[in-house]
Coordinates of C-alpha atoms in Angstrom, one line a residue:
X24 CA -15.4 58.8 -50.6
X25 CA -12.5 60.8 -48.9
X26 CA -14.8 60.7 -45.6
X27 CA -15.1 56.3 -46.2
X28 CA -11.5 56.6 -46.1
X29 CA -11.1 58.8 -43.1
X30 CA -13.2 56.9 -41.3
X31 CA -11.3 53.6 -41.9
X32 CA -8.4 55.3 -40.9
X33 CA -9.3 56.6 -37.7
X34 CA -11.0 52.9 -37.2
X35 CA -7.2 51.3 -37.8
X36 CA -5.5 54.2 -35.6
X37 CA -8.5 53.3 -32.9
X38 CA -7.6 49.0 -33.3
X39 CA -3.8 49.7 -32.7
X40 CA -3.7 52.0 -29.7
X41 CA -6.3 49.4 -27.9
X42 CA -3.5 46.3 -28.8
X43 CA -1.1 48.6 -27.7
X44 CA -2.7 49.5 -24.4
X45 CA -3.7 45.9 -23.9
X46 CA -0.3 44.9 -24.2
X47 CA 0.5 47.6 -21.5
X48 CA -1.5 46.1 -19.0
X49 CA -0.8 42.6 -19.6
X50 CA 3.1 44.2 -18.9
X51 CA 2.1 45.9 -16.0
X52 CA 0.3 42.5 -14.5
X53 CA 3.4 40.6 -15.0
X54 CA 5.2 42.7 -13.2
X55 CA 2.7 43.1 -10.5
X56 CA 3.2 39.3 -10.5
X57 CA 6.8 39.9 -10.1
X58 CA 6.6 42.4 -7.0
X59 CA 4.3 40.1 -5.6
X60 CA 6.3 37.3 -5.3
X61 CA 9.2 39.4 -3.9
X62 CA 6.8 41.0 -1.2
X63 CA 5.7 37.4 0.1
X64 CA 9.3 36.4 0.0
X65 CA 10.3 36.7 4.1
X66 CA 13.9 38.3 4.9
X67 CA 16.6 36.7 6.9
X68 CA 19.0 38.5 9.0
X69 CA 23.0 38.5 9.7
X70 CA 23.8 35.0 9.6
X71 CA 23.1 34.3 6.1
X72 CA 23.9 38.2 5.0
X73 CA 21.7 41.3 5.2
X74 CA 20.5 40.9 1.8
X75 CA 19.0 37.4 1.9
X76 CA 15.4 37.1 0.0
X77 CA 14.0 33.9 1.6
X78 CA 14.4 33.1 5.3
X79 CA 12.9 29.6 5.5
X80 CA 15.3 27.0 6.3
X81 CA 15.1 23.6 5.6
X82 CA 13.9 21.0 8.2
X83 CA 13.7 17.4 8.1
X84 CA 12.9 16.1 5.0
X85 CA 9.3 14.8 6.3
X86 CA 8.1 18.5 7.2
X87 CA 6.5 20.9 5.2
X88 CA 7.6 24.5 4.6
X89 CA 5.5 26.7 5.9
X90 CA 5.6 29.9 4.0
X91 CA 3.1 32.8 3.3
X92 CA 0.6 32.2 0.6
X93 CA 0.1 35.2 -2.0
X94 CA -2.6 35.0 -4.6
X95 CA -1.0 33.2 -7.6
X96 CA -3.6 30.3 -8.1
X97 CA -3.7 27.5 -10.2
X98 CA -6.6 24.9 -11.3
X99 CA -6.8 22.9 -8.1
X100 CA -8.1 19.2 -8.6
X101 CA -8.4 16.4 -6.9
X102 CA -7.8 12.4 -7.3
X103 CA -10.7 11.8 -10.1
X104 CA -10.5 15.3 -11.6
X105 CA -9.0 16.0 -15.0
X106 CA -6.8 19.5 -15.2
X107 CA -5.8 21.0 -18.4
X108 CA -2.8 18.7 -20.0
X109 CA 0.9 20.1 -19.4
X110 CA 3.3 18.8 -21.9
X111 CA 5.5 20.0 -19.1
X112 CA 5.0 16.8 -17.4
X113 CA 6.3 14.5 -20.6
X114 CA 10.0 16.0 -19.6
X115 CA 12.7 14.0 -17.4
X116 CA 10.6 11.9 -14.5
X117 CA 13.8 10.3 -12.6
X118 CA 13.0 7.5 -10.0
X119 CA 15.2 8.2 -7.2
X120 CA 16.9 5.3 -5.4
X121 CA 18.3 5.8 -2.3
X122 CA 20.8 3.2 -1.9
X123 CA 21.9 4.3 1.8
X124 CA 19.3 2.2 3.6
X125 CA 18.0 -1.2 2.6
X126 CA 19.7 -1.7 -1.4
X127 CA 18.3 -4.3 -3.5
X128 CA 20.2 -6.6 -4.8
X129 CA 21.1 -6.1 -8.9
X130 CA 18.7 -9.5 -9.3
X131 CA 15.7 -7.1 -7.8
X132 CA 16.8 -4.0 -10.5
X133 CA 16.6 -6.7 -13.4
X134 CA 13.1 -6.9 -12.4
X135 CA 12.4 -3.5 -11.5
X136 CA 13.6 -1.4 -14.4
X137 CA 11.5 -2.8 -17.1
X138 CA 8.3 -1.8 -14.5
X139 CA 9.9 1.7 -14.3
X140 CA 10.5 2.1 -17.7
X141 CA 6.6 0.9 -18.3
X142 CA 5.1 3.2 -15.8
X143 CA 6.5 6.1 -17.4
X144 CA 10.0 6.6 -15.9
X145 CA 13.1 7.6 -18.1
X146 CA 15.3 7.8 -15.8
X147 CA 17.0 6.8 -12.2
X148 CA 18.6 9.3 -9.6
X149 CA 20.9 6.4 -8.0
X150 CA 22.2 7.3 -4.5
X151 CA 25.0 4.9 -3.9
X152 CA 26.4 6.0 -0.6
X153 CA 28.4 3.3 0.4
X154 CA 27.2 1.0 -1.7
X155 CA 29.4 2.1 -4.5
X156 CA 32.5 -0.1 -4.7
X157 CA 35.3 2.5 -3.9
X158 CA 38.6 1.9 -4.1
X159 CA 42.1 2.4 -3.1
X160 CA 41.9 5.5 -0.2
X161 CA 38.3 5.5 -0.5
X162 CA 38.1 1.8 -0.1
X163 CA 37.2 2.2 3.6
X164 CA 33.8 3.9 2.7
X165 CA 32.7 0.6 1.2
X166 CA 29.5 -1.5 2.9
X167 CA 30.8 -5.3 3.4
X168 CA 27.6 -5.3 0.7
X169 CA 28.6 -2.6 -1.8
X170 CA 28.2 -3.6 -5.4
X171 CA 30.9 -4.5 -7.3
X172 CA 32.0 -2.3 -10.5
X173 CA 30.8 -5.3 -12.2
X174 CA 27.4 -4.6 -10.9
X175 CA 28.0 -0.9 -11.4
X176 CA 28.1 -1.9 -15.4
X177 CA 25.4 -4.1 -15.8
X178 CA 22.8 -1.6 -13.6
X179 CA 24.1 1.0 -16.7
X180 CA 23.7 -1.6 -19.0
X181 CA 19.8 -2.8 -17.7
X182 CA 19.0 0.9 -17.7
X183 CA 20.2 1.8 -21.0
X184 CA 18.0 -1.7 -22.3
X185 CA 15.1 -0.2 -20.6
X186 CA 15.8 3.5 -21.7
X187 CA 16.7 4.6 -18.4
X188 CA 18.8 7.7 -17.9
X189 CA 21.2 7.0 -15.2
X190 CA 22.0 9.8 -13.0
X191 CA 24.6 8.9 -10.1
X192 CA 23.8 11.6 -7.3
X193 CA 27.2 12.0 -4.7
X194 CA 26.7 13.9 -1.7
X195 CA 29.8 16.7 -1.8
X196 CA 28.9 19.0 1.2
X197 CA 25.8 17.3 3.9
X198 CA 24.9 14.1 4.8
X199 CA 28.3 12.9 4.4
X200 CA 27.6 10.6 7.8
X201 CA 29.0 7.4 5.7
X202 CA 32.5 9.3 5.1
X203 CA 32.7 11.4 8.2
X204 CA 31.9 8.4 10.6
X205 CA 35.2 7.2 9.8
X206 CA 37.9 7.8 11.8
X207 CA 40.2 8.7 8.7
X208 CA 37.9 11.5 7.8
X209 CA 37.0 13.0 11.2
X210 CA 39.7 16.0 10.9
X211 CA 36.9 16.8 7.8
X212 CA 34.0 17.6 10.1
X213 CA 32.5 21.3 10.5
X214 CA 32.0 20.6 14.0
X215 CA 34.2 18.0 15.3
X216 CA 30.7 16.3 17.4
X217 CA 28.7 15.9 14.5
X218 CA 29.6 13.6 11.3
X219 CA 27.0 15.7 9.2
X220 CA 28.9 18.3 7.1
X221 CA 32.2 18.8 5.8
X222 CA 34.9 21.8 6.6
X223 CA 34.6 23.7 3.1
X224 CA 38.0 25.3 4.7
X225 CA 40.5 22.2 5.1
X226 CA 42.2 21.3 1.4
X227 CA 41.7 17.7 2.2
X228 CA 38.0 18.0 1.7
X229 CA 38.1 19.0 -1.9
X230 CA 40.8 16.8 -2.6
X231 CA 38.4 13.7 -1.1
X232 CA 35.8 15.2 -3.1
X233 CA 37.6 15.2 -6.4
X234 CA 38.5 11.7 -5.5
X235 CA 35.3 10.4 -4.9
X236 CA 33.4 12.0 -8.2
X237 CA 36.1 10.7 -10.4
X238 CA 35.4 7.3 -9.1
X239 CA 31.9 7.5 -9.2
X240 CA 32.1 9.2 -13.1
X241 CA 34.7 7.1 -14.2
X242 CA 31.9 4.4 -13.9
X243 CA 29.5 6.6 -15.7
X244 CA 30.8 7.6 -18.6
X245 CA 27.4 7.3 -20.7
X246 CA 25.5 9.7 -18.0
X247 CA 24.9 13.1 -18.7
X248 CA 23.7 14.5 -15.6
X249 CA 25.2 14.4 -12.1
X250 CA 23.6 15.3 -9.0
X251 CA 26.1 16.8 -6.6
X252 CA 23.3 16.5 -3.3
X253 CA 24.4 19.7 -1.3
X254 CA 21.3 20.1 0.7
X255 CA 20.9 20.1 4.7
X256 CA 24.1 21.1 5.5
X257 CA 23.7 21.5 9.2
X258 CA 26.2 23.7 11.1
X259 CA 27.8 24.7 8.3
X260 CA 29.1 28.2 10.1
X261 CA 29.5 26.7 13.6
X262 CA 32.9 25.3 13.1
X263 CA 36.0 27.1 14.3
X264 CA 37.7 27.7 10.8
X265 CA 34.4 28.8 9.1
X266 CA 33.8 31.2 12.0
X267 CA 37.1 32.5 11.5
X268 CA 36.8 32.7 7.6
X269 CA 33.7 34.8 7.7
X270 CA 35.4 37.2 10.4
X271 CA 38.2 37.6 8.1
X272 CA 36.1 38.0 4.8
X273 CA 33.4 39.8 6.1
X274 CA 31.2 37.1 4.6
X275 CA 28.4 34.9 5.7
X276 CA 27.5 31.5 5.8
X277 CA 25.4 32.1 2.4
X278 CA 29.1 33.2 0.3
X279 CA 30.8 30.4 2.3
X280 CA 28.2 27.5 1.1
X281 CA 28.5 29.1 -2.6
X282 CA 32.1 29.0 -2.4
X283 CA 32.5 25.4 -1.9
X284 CA 29.8 24.2 -4.3
X285 CA 31.5 26.8 -6.7
X286 CA 34.7 24.8 -6.4
X287 CA 32.9 21.4 -6.9
X288 CA 31.3 22.6 -10.1
X289 CA 34.3 23.8 -11.0
X290 CA 35.7 20.9 -11.1
X291 CA 32.7 19.0 -13.0
X292 CA 33.4 21.0 -15.6
X293 CA 36.7 21.4 -16.2
X294 CA 37.4 17.6 -16.0
X295 CA 34.1 16.3 -17.9
X296 CA 32.7 18.8 -20.6
X297 CA 29.0 18.6 -21.4
X298 CA 28.1 16.9 -17.9
X299 CA 25.3 19.0 -16.8
X300 CA 25.3 19.0 -12.8
X301 CA 22.1 19.0 -10.6
X302 CA 21.6 20.0 -6.9
X303 CA 19.1 20.3 -4.1
X304 CA 17.9 24.1 -3.4
X305 CA 16.7 24.2 0.0
X306 CA 20.2 25.9 0.6
X307 CA 20.0 28.4 -1.8
X308 CA 16.8 29.7 -0.8
X309 CA 18.1 31.7 1.8
X310 CA 20.8 33.5 -0.1
X311 CA 20.1 36.4 -1.5
X312 CA 19.9 37.3 -5.4
X313 CA 22.9 39.3 -5.5
X314 CA 25.1 36.9 -3.9
X315 CA 23.3 33.4 -6.4
X316 CA 24.2 36.0 -9.6
X317 CA 27.5 36.7 -8.4
X318 CA 28.8 33.7 -8.3
X319 CA 28.1 32.2 -11.5
X320 CA 27.2 28.8 -10.6
X321 CA 23.6 29.2 -12.5
X322 CA 25.6 28.8 -15.3
X323 CA 26.8 25.2 -14.2
X324 CA 23.8 23.7 -12.2
X325 CA 20.1 23.6 -12.2
X326 CA 18.4 23.7 -8.8
X327 CA 16.0 20.8 -7.6
X328 CA 13.3 22.4 -5.4
X329 CA 11.8 19.8 -3.0
X330 CA 9.1 19.6 -1.3
X331 CA 6.7 16.8 -0.1
X332 CA 3.8 18.2 1.4
X333 CA 0.3 16.6 -0.1
X334 CA -1.2 20.0 -0.7
X335 CA 0.6 23.2 -1.3
X336 CA -0.1 26.5 -3.4
X337 CA 2.1 27.5 -6.6
X338 CA 2.9 30.4 -4.4
X339 CA 4.8 28.6 -2.0
X340 CA 7.2 27.5 -4.5
X341 CA 6.8 30.3 -7.0
X342 CA 8.8 32.7 -4.7
X343 CA 11.7 30.4 -5.3
X344 CA 11.4 30.4 -9.2
X345 CA 11.0 34.1 -9.4
X346 CA 14.1 34.2 -7.4
X347 CA 16.0 31.4 -9.6
X348 CA 14.8 33.4 -12.6
X349 CA 16.3 36.5 -11.5
X350 CA 19.4 34.9 -10.2
X351 CA 20.5 33.8 -14.2
X352 CA 19.3 30.1 -13.9
X353 CA 18.1 28.7 -16.8
X354 CA 16.7 25.3 -15.8
X355 CA 14.7 23.8 -13.0
X356 CA 13.8 20.2 -11.6
X357 CA 11.0 19.6 -9.2
X358 CA 11.5 16.6 -6.3
X359 CA 8.2 15.3 -5.3
X360 CA 8.2 12.1 -3.0
X361 CA 6.3 7.9 -3.5
X362 CA 7.6 7.1 0.3
X363 CA 10.0 8.1 2.8
X364 CA 8.9 11.6 3.8
X365 CA 6.0 10.9 6.6
X366 CA 8.2 9.7 9.3
X367 CA 11.4 8.1 10.0
X368 CA 9.9 4.9 10.8
X369 CA 6.9 4.9 8.0
X370 CA 6.4 1.1 7.5
X371 CA 3.4 1.6 5.1
X372 CA 3.6 4.6 2.7
X373 CA 0.1 6.5 2.7
X374 CA -1.0 6.6 -1.2
X375 CA -3.3 9.4 -0.9
X376 CA -0.6 11.5 0.4
X377 CA 1.9 10.9 -2.1
X378 CA -0.3 11.0 -5.0
X379 CA -1.9 14.6 -3.8
X380 CA 1.9 15.6 -3.7
X381 CA 1.8 14.8 -7.4
X382 CA -0.7 16.5 -8.4
X383 CA 0.3 20.0 -6.2
X384 CA 3.1 19.8 -8.5
X385 CA 1.3 19.5 -11.9
X386 CA -0.2 23.2 -11.2
X387 CA 3.5 24.4 -10.3
X388 CA 4.4 22.7 -13.5
X389 CA 1.2 24.9 -15.2
X390 CA 2.5 28.0 -13.9
X391 CA 6.2 27.6 -15.0
X392 CA 5.6 29.6 -18.2
X393 CA 5.3 32.8 -15.5
X394 CA 8.6 32.4 -14.8
X395 CA 10.2 32.9 -18.2
X396 CA 13.1 31.9 -19.1
X397 CA 13.2 29.5 -16.6
X398 CA 12.0 26.7 -17.7
X399 CA 11.2 23.1 -16.2
X400 CA 13.3 20.3 -17.1
X401 CA 12.1 17.2 -15.3
X402 CA 11.0 15.6 -11.8
X403 CA 12.7 13.7 -9.5
X404 CA 10.3 11.2 -7.5
X405 CA 12.0 10.5 -4.1
X406 CA 11.7 7.7 -2.8
X407 CA 13.8 7.4 0.6
X408 CA 15.0 4.7 2.4
X409 CA 16.3 6.7 5.6
X410 CA 16.1 10.0 6.4
X411 CA 20.0 10.1 7.3
X412 CA 22.4 7.6 7.3
X413 CA 22.0 6.8 11.3
X414 CA 17.9 6.3 11.1
X415 CA 16.2 3.8 10.5
X416 CA 14.7 2.1 7.6
X417 CA 11.5 3.9 5.8
X418 CA 9.0 1.9 3.4
X419 CA 10.4 -1.1 1.8
X420 CA 10.9 -0.4 -2.2
X421 CA 8.6 -3.4 -3.0
X422 CA 6.0 -2.0 -0.5
X423 CA 6.2 1.6 -2.0
X424 CA 5.6 0.3 -5.9
X425 CA 1.9 0.9 -5.8
X426 CA 2.4 4.3 -4.7
X427 CA 5.7 5.1 -7.3
X428 CA 2.7 3.7 -9.7
X429 CA 0.3 5.8 -8.9
X430 CA 2.6 8.8 -8.4
X431 CA 4.0 8.3 -12.0
X432 CA 0.9 7.6 -14.1
X433 CA -0.4 11.0 -12.1
X434 CA 2.2 13.0 -13.6
X435 CA 2.2 11.0 -17.4
X436 CA -1.7 11.9 -17.5
X437 CA -1.7 14.9 -15.9
X438 CA -4.4 14.0 -12.6
X439 CA -5.2 11.1 -11.3
X440 CA -8.4 9.9 -13.1
X441 CA -10.2 6.8 -14.0
X442 CA -8.0 6.1 -17.1
X443 CA -4.9 6.8 -14.4
X444 CA -6.4 4.2 -12.2
X445 CA -7.2 1.6 -14.4
X446 CA -3.2 1.6 -15.7
X447 CA -2.0 1.1 -12.3
X448 CA -4.3 -1.9 -11.8
X449 CA -3.5 -3.2 -15.2
X450 CA 0.6 -2.8 -14.8
X451 CA 0.5 -4.2 -11.0
X452 CA -2.2 -6.7 -11.5
X453 CA -4.5 -5.6 -9.0
X454 CA -8.5 -5.6 -8.4
X455 CA -8.8 -1.9 -6.8
X456 CA -6.9 0.5 -5.7
X457 CA -7.9 2.3 -2.4
X458 CA -6.2 5.8 -1.9
X459 CA -7.8 6.9 1.1
X460 CA -7.0 4.0 2.9
X461 CA -3.4 3.1 1.1
X462 CA -4.3 -0.5 -0.2
X463 CA -4.4 -2.1 -3.1
X464 CA -7.3 -5.4 -3.4
X465 CA -6.3 -8.6 -5.3
X466 CA -2.9 -11.0 -5.9
X467 CA -1.0 -8.3 -7.6
X468 CA 2.0 -9.3 -10.4
X469 CA 5.1 -7.4 -10.1
X470 CA 8.5 -7.5 -8.4
X471 CA 8.1 -8.0 -4.8
X472 CA 4.5 -8.1 -4.3
X473 CA 4.9 -11.3 -1.7
X474 CA 6.8 -9.0 0.8
X475 CA 4.0 -6.1 -0.1
X476 CA 1.3 -8.2 1.2
X477 CA 3.1 -9.9 4.1
X478 CA 4.0 -6.4 5.5
X479 CA 0.7 -5.0 5.3
X480 CA -0.4 -8.4 7.4
X481 CA 2.8 -7.2 9.7
X482 CA 2.5 -3.6 9.7
X483 CA -1.4 -4.1 10.1
X484 CA -1.8 -6.9 12.1
X485 CA 1.2 -7.9 14.5
X486 CA 1.5 -5.3 17.1
X487 CA -2.4 -5.2 17.8
X488 CA -3.0 -9.0 17.7
X489 CA -0.1 -9.5 20.2
X490 CA -1.4 -6.7 22.7
X491 CA -4.8 -8.2 22.3
X492 CA -3.7 -11.5 23.8
X493 CA -1.5 -9.8 26.6
X494 CA -3.9 -6.8 27.3
X495 CA -7.3 -8.4 26.8
X496 CA -7.5 -12.2 26.4
X497 CA -9.5 -12.6 30.0
X498 CA -7.9 -16.2 30.4
X499 CA -4.2 -15.0 30.0
X500 CA -4.8 -11.9 32.3
X501 CA -6.6 -13.6 34.9
X502 CA -4.5 -17.0 35.1
X503 CA -1.5 -16.5 33.7
X504 CA -0.5 -12.3 34.2
X505 CA 3.4 -11.7 34.9
X506 CA 3.2 -12.8 38.2
X507 CA 2.0 -16.2 37.3
X508 CA 4.8 -16.4 34.4
X509 CA 7.5 -15.0 37.5
X510 CA 6.8 -17.7 39.6
X511 CA 5.9 -20.5 37.7
X512 CA 2.5 -20.7 38.9
X513 CA -0.7 -22.5 37.1
X514 CA -2.9 -24.5 37.1
X515 CA -3.4 -26.7 33.8
X516 CA -7.1 -26.7 33.8
X517 CA -7.5 -22.5 33.5
X518 CA -4.6 -22.4 31.1
X519 CA -5.6 -24.7 28.8
X520 CA -8.8 -22.9 28.3
X521 CA -6.7 -20.3 26.0
X522 CA -3.7 -22.5 25.1
X523 CA -5.0 -23.7 22.1
X524 CA -5.6 -20.3 21.0
X525 CA -2.3 -18.9 22.0
X526 CA -0.3 -21.3 20.2
X527 CA -2.4 -21.1 16.9
X528 CA -1.7 -17.3 17.0
X529 CA 1.9 -17.7 17.6
X530 CA 2.1 -20.7 14.9
X531 CA 0.5 -18.6 12.3
X532 CA 2.4 -15.2 12.8
X533 CA 6.0 -17.8 12.9
X534 CA 4.7 -19.3 9.6
X535 CA 4.2 -15.8 7.8
X536 CA 7.4 -14.2 9.2
X537 CA 9.3 -17.5 8.1
X538 CA 8.0 -16.8 4.5
X539 CA 8.6 -13.3 4.9
X540 CA 12.5 -13.5 5.9
X541 CA 12.7 -15.6 3.0
X542 CA 10.9 -13.4 0.5
X543 CA 13.2 -10.6 2.2
X544 CA 16.5 -12.7 1.5
X545 CA 15.9 -13.3 -2.1
X546 CA 16.1 -9.5 -2.5
X547 CA 18.0 -7.5 0.0
X548 CA 21.7 -8.2 1.6
X549 CA 21.3 -10.3 5.3
X550 CA 21.9 -6.6 7.0
X551 CA 18.7 -5.3 5.9
X552 CA 16.9 -8.2 6.5
X553 CA 18.1 -8.3 10.1
X554 CA 17.6 -4.7 10.3
X555 CA 13.8 -4.5 9.3
X556 CA 12.9 -7.5 11.3
X557 CA 14.6 -6.2 14.2
X558 CA 12.8 -3.3 13.9
X559 CA 9.4 -4.3 13.0
X560 CA 8.5 -7.9 13.8
X561 CA 10.7 -8.7 16.7
X562 CA 9.5 -6.0 19.0
X563 CA 6.1 -7.5 18.9
X564 CA 6.6 -11.0 17.9
X565 CA 9.1 -11.7 20.8
X566 CA 6.6 -10.9 23.5
X567 CA 4.4 -13.6 22.1
X568 CA 7.4 -16.0 21.9
X569 CA 8.1 -15.3 25.4
X570 CA 4.5 -16.1 26.5
X571 CA 4.6 -19.3 24.5
X572 CA 7.8 -20.4 25.9
X573 CA 6.5 -19.7 29.5
X574 CA 2.6 -21.2 28.6
X575 CA 4.9 -24.8 27.7
X576 CA 7.1 -24.4 30.7
X577 CA 4.5 -23.8 33.3
X578 CA 2.2 -26.4 31.9
X579 CA 4.7 -29.1 31.8
X580 CA 5.3 -28.3 35.7
X581 CA 1.4 -29.6 36.2
X582 CA 0.5 -27.2 39.0
X583 CA 3.4 -27.2 41.4
X584 CA 3.5 -24.8 44.2
X585 CA 4.6 -21.2 43.4
X586 CA 8.2 -20.9 43.0
X587 CA 9.8 -18.3 45.7

C-alpha cells in the first residue's frame, strides 16, 4: 500500500516538473521571438539620434516599405480562402473621408452613411482640411465651397443616426500646405521655400494649432476621438531654427518631433478631458524606444500603423508593434486602403490590390496577442483623394465604393470568401465581381453608381478610341493628316469615307460626357467637376473635338487649293 502511495507521489512530482518545464520553454520561445524582432530592426544613425531602433522612413503613401522579413508567420490566405475568424476584426472600422480634394456635397453623405453602416463600418475619420468652416482669424483657410457650421452639425447627426462614430482629423505638424500656402502663415514654415511642415520653434505655431483644434472640437462635442495626423513631416530639422535648437540642446530630430507632439497632446488633454487621440505612426518608427518612453506620449495617444502594399509579412509590422509595446503604448490602430494609394493620378482602383491589403492586415491582427500588453483597437480604411494639397485627384469616391465594400466585408468576415462576395453583390446590386479585372458587372444600385459606370467608360476607352482615330484610321492618316489640317486642304470624296464614323464617335463621347458632368455636379462642387474633367476627359476629347472642327471647316471649302 505504501509502495503504491510512493509511486503515485513520484508520478505527481514528475507531472509538476513537466508542466514547469513546458512553461519555461514557452517563456524562452517568447523571449527569443522578442530578440528576433529586435535583431531585424535596422539602426538609423545620427540624424534621428544614435539610439534609434528603426531606420525605414516613410515614403510616399503609394510606396511599400522595404523592410527585412523575419520568421514570424501567420496563416496566409488568398481571395476565396477562409482563415481563422479573428475577434479583433470586430473592433472599430473607420472609413476615411479625405476632403482635401473632391469633397462631396452633404446630400451625398446622406446617401453614403447608411451604406457604410450596412457594409460593416462603425465610424468615419473625416479629414476636413480647408472644407471646415473656420472663422475669425482662421477664415482665410476656408475653401470657397467649405461646409457651413450647419453642415457639420448635420453630418454628425447623420453619423449618429447610422451608428457611425465621427473622428475628426486635424493635421498638426506635416501636410499643412493648406495653411502654410497663405502669406499670412508663411513665417511658420520649417523651410521657407516649402509649405509642407510647421516650424515647431515659433510660438505662433502652437498658438495657431490651439485655435485650429479648438474650432474643430467645438463643433465635435460628441466625438470621443481626435486624430492629430503628424505624418510625413518633410524637411523637419532643415530649418535654421531647428538646427539652432539641436545644436544648443544636444538633441536630434526625433526628440524635437516628440517635443512638439507632446505640446499638442498636452493641450488636448488639459482642455478636453476624456478625449482620446490618434496619430499616424511613420515618424515614430524612426525614434528610439528610450526617447518614446521618456516623452510620455504613450499615455496620451495611440499610433495608427499604416501600410498599403497588397502583400506583406506579419514581421514587417511586427517590428513596430514590438517597439510600441516596449515604449509603453497601450493600444494600436492599423490603416489599410481602399483607394488612393496606387498612384497620384489613379482614376480606377485595383480591387485585387486593396482586398489583398486587407487580407495581410487580418494576418497581423491574428498576431497582435504576441505583443501583449499592446492591444488592437481599430482599423482605418483610408481613401486618399489627393497625395497632398497640391497633387491631382485620385479615384473619386463613387468609383471607389465597390473596392470599399469588398475591403470592409473582407474585414467583417475575416477573409474574402464566397459569403463575402455574395454580401458585396447584394448590397451594391451587381451581378458579378471580378477582383483581378477590378470590375463589377450589372447595373448596380448604390449612391453614385452612374458615375462609376461612366468613369469606367472614360478610363477604359476614351484615350484609346481617340488615339485609334488619329493614328490607326487609314483614311484620316492618308487624306486628313496634320499637314492637311494646317493648310486646310482636303478632298470631300476622300474625307467622307471616314467622316460619318468620326462624327459618330464624337457625338457618342460628347453625349456620355454631358451626362457624366451632370452626375458629377449632383454630387460635387464646381471646382471638383472642372478639375476632374480637365485632368481625365479634356486631354483626349479635345483632340477629337479639334479633329471634328477641322473636318467640318475643310469639308465646307469644297476642295479649294491648299492655303499658303
